[in-house]
Each structure stands twice: as C-alpha cells, then as structure tokens.
Amino acid sequence: MRNLPLTMLRSTAVAGLTAALAASTGLAATAAAPAATPPGLSCETGKHAIDDYTGYALCRNNGGATQTFWVHLVCGWSPDVDGEHVTLNPGQSGQSTAHCAGLGTGIGEITVQP
C-alpha cells in the first residue's frame, strides 16, 4: 500500500504531460460549433469542379437590408485565405471565391463570413 501515493503521482504526471503535449501540438479537443451562414443570407459553398484548391460561396440576400459577405477557406498546411468581399442589396445574389496555395493540402473547410 505504500506505493499507492507514488502510483497516483505517476498517473497525475502522465495526465498532465498528455494534456500539455496535446495543447502544444494543437490536438486538444475543442467544442467549437460549426460556422453558420450569416442571418438573411442563403448560401451554397463548395470546391471548384476541377480545382480542389479553389473554393466559393454563392449567396442570395433574402433579408431587407444590404449585406456584405466573403468566403473563408481553411487551407491545411498553407495559410487560410479570404475571398473578395461581396455586397448584396435585398434580392441580389453574388459569389466570392478564394484559392489556397498549391503547396498545402487543399481546402479543409469553407465558411461564409459576414
């Protein structure tokens, strides 16, 4: 029984090191909710048909006020990129596109930003 405190100390140390390693490498679990389309816009997002590094957001302003949006691409190993800002009056549609650098792993996520 005299090893019980040493066993507890070891398991606590291992848990702490595991958490520190996960946080330092970006592997820590997060509870982030998926990004939602901004209110008043209906959007379709996707990758270009023949280019996995180009993404788009095609949106329609269904609201009663002018809205601005842009596409945001998470590009894996390359820096994330934003597309051009598009301003839509009520009832108008428009598209924002962006392109991840070719050295990366391609598009990992596409979101619409207000």
CSV table of N, CA and C in Angstrom, one decimal:
chain,number,residue,atom,x,y,z
A,1,MET,N,0.8,-1.2,0.0
A,1,MET,CA,0.0,0.0,0.0
A,1,MET,C,0.8,1.3,0.0
A,2,ARG,N,2.1,1.2,0.4
A,2,ARG,CA,2.9,2.4,0.4
A,2,ARG,C,3.2,2.9,-1.0
A,3,ASN,N,3.0,2.1,-2.0
A,3,ASN,CA,3.2,2.6,-3.4
A,3,ASN,C,2.0,3.3,-4.0
A,4,LEU,N,0.9,3.3,-3.3
A,4,LEU,CA,-0.3,4.0,-3.8
A,4,LEU,C,-0.1,5.5,-4.0
A,5,PRO,N,0.5,6.2,-3.1
A,5,PRO,CA,0.8,7.6,-3.4
A,5,PRO,C,1.7,7.8,-4.6
A,6,LEU,N,2.7,7.0,-4.8
A,6,LEU,CA,3.6,7.1,-5.9
A,6,LEU,C,2.9,6.8,-7.2
A,7,THR,N,2.0,5.8,-7.2
A,7,THR,CA,1.1,5.4,-8.4
A,7,THR,C,0.2,6.6,-8.7
A,8,MET,N,-0.4,7.2,-7.8
A,8,MET,CA,-1.2,8.3,-8.0
A,8,MET,C,-0.4,9.5,-8.6
A,9,LEU,N,0.8,9.7,-8.1
A,9,LEU,CA,1.6,10.8,-8.5
A,9,LEU,C,2.0,10.6,-10.0
A,10,ARG,N,2.3,9.3,-10.3
A,10,ARG,CA,2.7,9.0,-11.7
A,10,ARG,C,1.6,9.2,-12.7
A,11,SER,N,0.4,8.7,-12.3
A,11,SER,CA,-0.8,8.9,-13.2
A,11,SER,C,-1.2,10.3,-13.4
A,12,THR,N,-1.0,11.1,-12.3
A,12,THR,CA,-1.3,12.6,-12.4
A,12,THR,C,-0.3,13.2,-13.3
A,13,ALA,N,1.0,12.8,-13.2
A,13,ALA,CA,2.0,13.4,-14.0
A,13,ALA,C,1.8,13.0,-15.5
A,14,VAL,N,1.5,11.8,-15.8
A,14,VAL,CA,1.2,11.3,-17.2
A,14,VAL,C,0.0,12.1,-17.8
A,15,ALA,N,-1.0,12.3,-17.0
A,15,ALA,CA,-2.2,13.0,-17.5
A,15,ALA,C,-1.8,14.5,-17.8
A,16,GLY,N,-1.1,15.1,-16.9
A,16,GLY,CA,-0.6,16.5,-17.1
A,16,GLY,C,0.2,16.6,-18.4
A,17,LEU,N,1.2,15.7,-18.5
A,17,LEU,CA,2.1,15.7,-19.7
A,17,LEU,C,1.3,15.5,-21.0
A,18,THR,N,0.3,14.5,-20.9
A,18,THR,CA,-0.5,14.3,-22.1
A,18,THR,C,-1.3,15.5,-22.5
A,19,ALA,N,-1.9,16.2,-21.5
A,19,ALA,CA,-2.7,17.4,-21.8
A,19,ALA,C,-1.8,18.5,-22.4
A,20,ALA,N,-0.6,18.7,-21.8
A,20,ALA,CA,0.4,19.7,-22.3
A,20,ALA,C,0.8,19.4,-23.7
A,21,LEU,N,1.1,18.1,-24.0
A,21,LEU,CA,1.5,17.7,-25.3
A,21,LEU,C,0.4,18.0,-26.3
A,22,ALA,N,-0.8,17.6,-26.0
A,22,ALA,CA,-2.0,17.8,-26.9
A,22,ALA,C,-2.2,19.3,-27.1
A,23,ALA,N,-2.1,20.1,-26.1
A,23,ALA,CA,-2.3,21.6,-26.3
A,23,ALA,C,-1.2,22.2,-27.2
A,24,SER,N,0.1,21.7,-27.0
A,24,SER,CA,1.2,22.3,-27.7
A,24,SER,C,1.2,21.9,-29.2
A,25,THR,N,0.6,20.8,-29.5
A,25,THR,CA,0.6,20.3,-30.9
A,25,THR,C,-0.7,20.6,-31.6
A,26,GLY,N,-1.6,21.3,-30.9
A,26,GLY,CA,-2.9,21.6,-31.5
A,26,GLY,C,-3.9,20.5,-31.5
A,27,LEU,N,-3.6,19.4,-30.7
A,27,LEU,CA,-4.5,18.2,-30.8
A,27,LEU,C,-5.5,18.3,-29.6
A,28,ALA,N,-5.6,19.3,-28.9
A,28,ALA,CA,-6.5,19.4,-27.8
A,28,ALA,C,-7.9,19.5,-28.3
A,29,ALA,N,-8.8,18.8,-27.7
A,29,ALA,CA,-10.2,18.8,-28.2
A,29,ALA,C,-10.9,20.1,-27.9
A,30,THR,N,-11.7,20.6,-28.9
A,30,THR,CA,-12.4,21.8,-28.7
A,30,THR,C,-13.9,21.6,-29.0
A,31,ALA,N,-14.7,22.4,-28.4
A,31,ALA,CA,-16.1,22.2,-28.5
A,31,ALA,C,-16.7,23.3,-29.4
A,32,ALA,N,-16.0,23.6,-30.5
A,32,ALA,CA,-16.4,24.7,-31.4
A,32,ALA,C,-17.6,24.2,-32.2
A,33,ALA,N,-18.6,25.0,-32.3
A,33,ALA,CA,-19.7,24.7,-33.2
A,33,ALA,C,-19.4,25.1,-34.6
A,34,PRO,N,-20.0,24.4,-35.6
A,34,PRO,CA,-19.8,24.7,-36.9
A,34,PRO,C,-20.3,26.1,-37.3
A,35,ALA,N,-19.6,26.8,-38.2
A,35,ALA,CA,-19.9,28.1,-38.5
A,35,ALA,C,-21.3,28.1,-39.3
A,36,ALA,N,-22.1,29.1,-38.9
A,36,ALA,CA,-23.4,29.2,-39.5
A,36,ALA,C,-23.4,30.3,-40.6
A,37,THR,N,-24.3,30.2,-41.6
A,37,THR,CA,-24.4,31.2,-42.6
A,37,THR,C,-25.0,32.5,-41.9
A,38,PRO,N,-24.5,33.7,-42.2
A,38,PRO,CA,-25.0,34.9,-41.6
A,38,PRO,C,-26.5,35.1,-41.8
A,39,PRO,N,-27.2,35.6,-40.8
A,39,PRO,CA,-28.6,35.8,-41.0
A,39,PRO,C,-29.0,36.6,-42.2
A,40,GLY,N,-30.1,36.3,-42.9
A,40,GLY,CA,-30.5,37.0,-44.0
A,40,GLY,C,-29.9,36.5,-45.3
A,41,LEU,N,-28.9,35.7,-45.3
A,41,LEU,CA,-28.3,35.1,-46.5
A,41,LEU,C,-28.6,33.6,-46.6
A,42,SER,N,-28.8,33.2,-47.8
A,42,SER,CA,-28.8,31.8,-48.1
A,42,SER,C,-27.7,31.5,-49.0
A,43,CYS,N,-26.8,30.6,-48.6
A,43,CYS,CA,-25.5,30.3,-49.3
A,43,CYS,C,-25.3,28.9,-49.6
A,44,GLU,N,-24.6,28.7,-50.7
A,44,GLU,CA,-24.1,27.4,-51.2
A,44,GLU,C,-22.6,27.5,-51.2
A,45,THR,N,-21.9,26.6,-50.6
A,45,THR,CA,-20.4,26.6,-50.7
A,45,THR,C,-19.9,25.3,-51.3
A,46,GLY,N,-18.7,25.4,-51.9
A,46,GLY,CA,-18.1,24.2,-52.5
A,46,GLY,C,-16.8,24.5,-53.0
A,47,LYS,N,-16.2,23.4,-53.6
A,47,LYS,CA,-14.9,23.5,-54.3
A,47,LYS,C,-15.1,23.5,-55.8
A,48,HIS,N,-14.2,24.2,-56.5
A,48,HIS,CA,-14.3,24.2,-57.9
A,48,HIS,C,-14.3,22.8,-58.5
A,49,ALA,N,-15.0,22.6,-59.5
A,49,ALA,CA,-15.2,21.3,-60.1
A,49,ALA,C,-13.9,20.6,-60.5
A,50,ILE,N,-12.9,21.3,-61.0
A,50,ILE,CA,-11.6,20.7,-61.4
A,50,ILE,C,-10.4,21.2,-60.6
A,51,ASP,N,-10.6,21.9,-59.5
A,51,ASP,CA,-9.5,22.5,-58.8
A,51,ASP,C,-9.8,22.4,-57.3
A,52,ASP,N,-9.3,21.5,-56.6
A,52,ASP,CA,-9.5,21.3,-55.1
A,52,ASP,C,-9.0,22.4,-54.3
A,53,TYR,N,-8.2,23.3,-54.9
A,53,TYR,CA,-7.6,24.4,-54.1
A,53,TYR,C,-8.5,25.7,-54.2
A,54,THR,N,-9.5,25.7,-55.0
A,54,THR,CA,-10.4,26.9,-55.2
A,54,THR,C,-11.7,26.6,-54.6
A,55,GLY,N,-12.2,27.5,-53.7
A,55,GLY,CA,-13.5,27.4,-53.1
A,55,GLY,C,-14.3,28.6,-53.3
A,56,TYR,N,-15.6,28.4,-53.1
A,56,TYR,CA,-16.6,29.5,-53.4
A,56,TYR,C,-17.7,29.5,-52.4
A,57,ALA,N,-18.4,30.7,-52.3
A,57,ALA,CA,-19.6,30.9,-51.6
A,57,ALA,C,-20.5,31.6,-52.5
A,58,LEU,N,-21.6,31.0,-52.9
A,58,LEU,CA,-22.7,31.7,-53.7
A,58,LEU,C,-23.8,32.0,-52.8
A,59,CYS,N,-24.1,33.3,-52.6
A,59,CYS,CA,-25.1,33.7,-51.7
A,59,CYS,C,-26.2,34.6,-52.3
A,60,ARG,N,-27.4,34.5,-51.7
A,60,ARG,CA,-28.5,35.4,-52.0
A,60,ARG,C,-28.9,36.1,-50.8
A,61,ASN,N,-29.2,37.4,-50.9
A,61,ASN,CA,-29.6,38.2,-49.8
A,61,ASN,C,-31.2,38.1,-49.7
A,62,ASN,N,-31.7,37.4,-48.7
A,62,ASN,CA,-33.1,37.2,-48.5
A,62,ASN,C,-33.6,38.2,-47.5
A,63,GLY,N,-32.8,39.0,-47.0
A,63,GLY,CA,-33.2,40.0,-45.9
A,63,GLY,C,-33.7,41.3,-46.5
A,64,GLY,N,-33.9,42.2,-45.6
A,64,GLY,CA,-34.4,43.5,-46.0
A,64,GLY,C,-33.4,44.6,-46.0
A,65,ALA,N,-32.1,44.3,-45.8
A,65,ALA,CA,-31.1,45.3,-45.7
A,65,ALA,C,-29.9,44.8,-46.5
A,66,THR,N,-29.0,45.7,-46.9
A,66,THR,CA,-27.8,45.4,-47.7
A,66,THR,C,-26.9,44.6,-46.8
A,67,GLN,N,-26.3,43.6,-47.4
A,67,GLN,CA,-25.4,42.7,-46.6
A,67,GLN,C,-24.1,42.5,-47.4
A,68,THR,N,-23.0,42.4,-46.6
A,68,THR,CA,-21.7,42.0,-47.2
A,68,THR,C,-21.2,40.7,-46.7
A,69,PHE,N,-20.6,39.9,-47.5
A,69,PHE,CA,-20.1,38.6,-47.1
A,69,PHE,C,-18.8,38.3,-47.9
A,70,TRP,N,-18.1,37.2,-47.5
A,70,TRP,CA,-17.0,36.7,-48.2
A,70,TRP,C,-16.8,35.3,-47.8
A,71,VAL,N,-16.1,34.5,-48.6
A,71,VAL,CA,-15.8,33.1,-48.4
A,71,VAL,C,-14.5,33.1,-47.6
A,72,HIS,N,-14.4,32.1,-46.7
A,72,HIS,CA,-13.1,31.9,-45.9
A,72,HIS,C,-12.7,30.4,-46.1
A,73,LEU,N,-11.5,30.2,-46.5
A,73,LEU,CA,-11.0,28.8,-46.7
A,73,LEU,C,-10.0,28.5,-45.7
A,74,VAL,N,-10.1,27.3,-45.0
A,74,VAL,CA,-9.1,26.8,-44.2
A,74,VAL,C,-8.3,25.9,-45.1
A,75,CYS,N,-7.0,26.2,-45.2
A,75,CYS,CA,-6.2,25.6,-46.2
A,75,CYS,C,-5.2,24.5,-45.7
A,76,GLY,N,-5.4,23.9,-44.6
A,76,GLY,CA,-4.4,22.9,-44.2
A,76,GLY,C,-3.1,23.5,-43.8
A,77,TRP,N,-2.0,23.0,-44.5
A,77,TRP,CA,-0.7,23.4,-44.2
A,77,TRP,C,-0.4,24.9,-44.7
A,78,SER,N,-1.1,25.4,-45.6
A,78,SER,CA,-0.9,26.7,-46.1
A,78,SER,C,-1.8,27.7,-45.3
A,79,PRO,N,-1.4,29.0,-45.3
A,79,PRO,CA,-2.3,30.0,-44.6
A,79,PRO,C,-3.7,30.0,-45.1
A,80,ASP,N,-4.6,30.2,-44.2
A,80,ASP,CA,-6.0,30.4,-44.6
A,80,ASP,C,-6.2,31.6,-45.4
A,81,VAL,N,-7.2,31.6,-46.3
A,81,VAL,CA,-7.4,32.8,-47.2
A,81,VAL,C,-8.9,33.2,-47.2
A,82,ASP,N,-9.1,34.5,-47.5
A,82,ASP,CA,-10.4,35.0,-47.6
A,82,ASP,C,-10.6,35.5,-49.0
A,83,GLY,N,-11.9,35.3,-49.5
A,83,GLY,CA,-12.2,35.8,-50.9
A,83,GLY,C,-12.6,37.2,-50.9
A,84,GLU,N,-12.9,37.7,-52.0
A,84,GLU,CA,-13.3,39.1,-52.1
A,84,GLU,C,-14.6,39.4,-51.4
A,85,HIS,N,-14.8,40.6,-50.8
A,85,HIS,CA,-16.0,41.0,-50.1
A,85,HIS,C,-17.0,41.3,-51.2
A,86,VAL,N,-18.2,40.8,-51.0
A,86,VAL,CA,-19.3,41.0,-52.0
A,86,VAL,C,-20.5,41.6,-51.2
A,87,THR,N,-21.0,42.8,-51.7
A,87,THR,CA,-22.1,43.5,-51.1
A,87,THR,C,-23.3,43.2,-52.0
A,88,LEU,N,-24.4,42.8,-51.3
A,88,LEU,CA,-25.6,42.5,-52.0
A,88,LEU,C,-26.8,43.3,-51.4
A,89,ASN,N,-27.6,43.9,-52.3
A,89,ASN,CA,-28.8,44.5,-51.9
A,89,ASN,C,-29.9,43.4,-51.7
A,90,PRO,N,-31.0,43.7,-51.0
A,90,PRO,CA,-32.0,42.7,-50.9
A,90,PRO,C,-32.4,42.1,-52.2
A,91,GLY,N,-32.5,40.8,-52.3
A,91,GLY,CA,-32.9,40.1,-53.5
A,91,GLY,C,-31.8,39.8,-54.5
A,92,GLN,N,-30.6,40.3,-54.3
A,92,GLN,CA,-29.5,40.1,-55.1
A,92,GLN,C,-28.7,38.8,-54.7
A,93,SER,N,-28.0,38.3,-55.7
A,93,SER,CA,-27.1,37.1,-55.5
A,93,SER,C,-25.7,37.5,-55.9
A,94,GLY,N,-24.7,36.9,-55.3
A,94,GLY,CA,-23.3,37.1,-55.7
A,94,GLY,C,-22.4,36.0,-55.2
A,95,GLN,N,-21.2,36.0,-55.7
A,95,GLN,CA,-20.3,34.9,-55.4
A,95,GLN,C,-18.9,35.5,-55.0
A,96,SER,N,-18.3,34.9,-54.0
A,96,SER,CA,-17.0,35.2,-53.5
A,96,SER,C,-16.1,33.9,-53.7
A,97,THR,N,-14.9,34.0,-54.3
A,97,THR,CA,-14.1,32.9,-54.4
A,97,THR,C,-12.7,33.2,-53.8
A,98,ALA,N,-12.0,32.1,-53.5
A,98,ALA,CA,-10.6,32.2,-52.9
A,98,ALA,C,-9.9,31.0,-53.3
A,99,HIS,N,-8.5,31.0,-53.2
A,99,HIS,CA,-7.7,30.0,-53.7
A,99,HIS,C,-6.6,29.7,-52.7
A,100,CYS,N,-6.5,28.4,-52.2
A,100,CYS,CA,-5.4,28.0,-51.3
A,100,CYS,C,-4.1,27.8,-52.1
A,101,ALA,N,-3.0,28.1,-51.4
A,101,ALA,CA,-1.7,27.9,-52.0
A,101,ALA,C,-1.5,26.4,-52.4
A,102,GLY,N,-0.8,26.2,-53.5
A,102,GLY,CA,-0.6,24.9,-54.1
A,102,GLY,C,0.3,24.0,-53.3
A,103,LEU,N,1.1,24.6,-52.3
A,103,LEU,CA,2.0,23.8,-51.5
A,103,LEU,C,1.3,23.1,-50.4
A,104,GLY,N,0.0,23.5,-50.1
A,104,GLY,CA,-0.7,22.9,-48.9
A,104,GLY,C,-1.4,21.6,-49.3
A,105,THR,N,-2.4,21.3,-48.4
A,105,THR,CA,-3.1,20.1,-48.6
A,105,THR,C,-4.5,20.3,-49.2
A,106,GLY,N,-4.7,21.5,-49.6
A,106,GLY,CA,-6.1,21.8,-50.2
A,106,GLY,C,-7.0,22.3,-49.2
A,107,ILE,N,-8.3,22.4,-49.5
A,107,ILE,CA,-9.3,23.0,-48.7
A,107,ILE,C,-9.7,22.0,-47.6
A,108,GLY,N,-9.7,22.5,-46.4
A,108,GLY,CA,-10.2,21.6,-45.3
A,108,GLY,C,-11.6,22.0,-44.8
A,109,GLU,N,-11.9,23.3,-45.0
A,109,GLU,CA,-13.2,23.8,-44.5
A,109,GLU,C,-13.5,25.1,-45.3
A,110,ILE,N,-14.8,25.3,-45.6
A,110,ILE,CA,-15.3,26.5,-46.3
A,110,ILE,C,-16.4,27.1,-45.4
A,111,THR,N,-16.2,28.4,-45.1
A,111,THR,CA,-17.2,29.1,-44.3
A,111,THR,C,-17.6,30.4,-45.0
A,112,VAL,N,-18.7,31.0,-44.6
A,112,VAL,CA,-19.2,32.3,-45.1
A,112,VAL,C,-19.1,33.2,-44.0
A,113,GLN,N,-18.4,34.3,-44.2
A,113,GLN,CA,-18.2,35.4,-43.1
A,113,GLN,C,-19.0,36.6,-43.4
A,114,PRO,N,-19.6,37.2,-42.3
A,114,PRO,CA,-20.4,38.4,-42.5
A,114,PRO,C,-19.5,39.6,-42.7
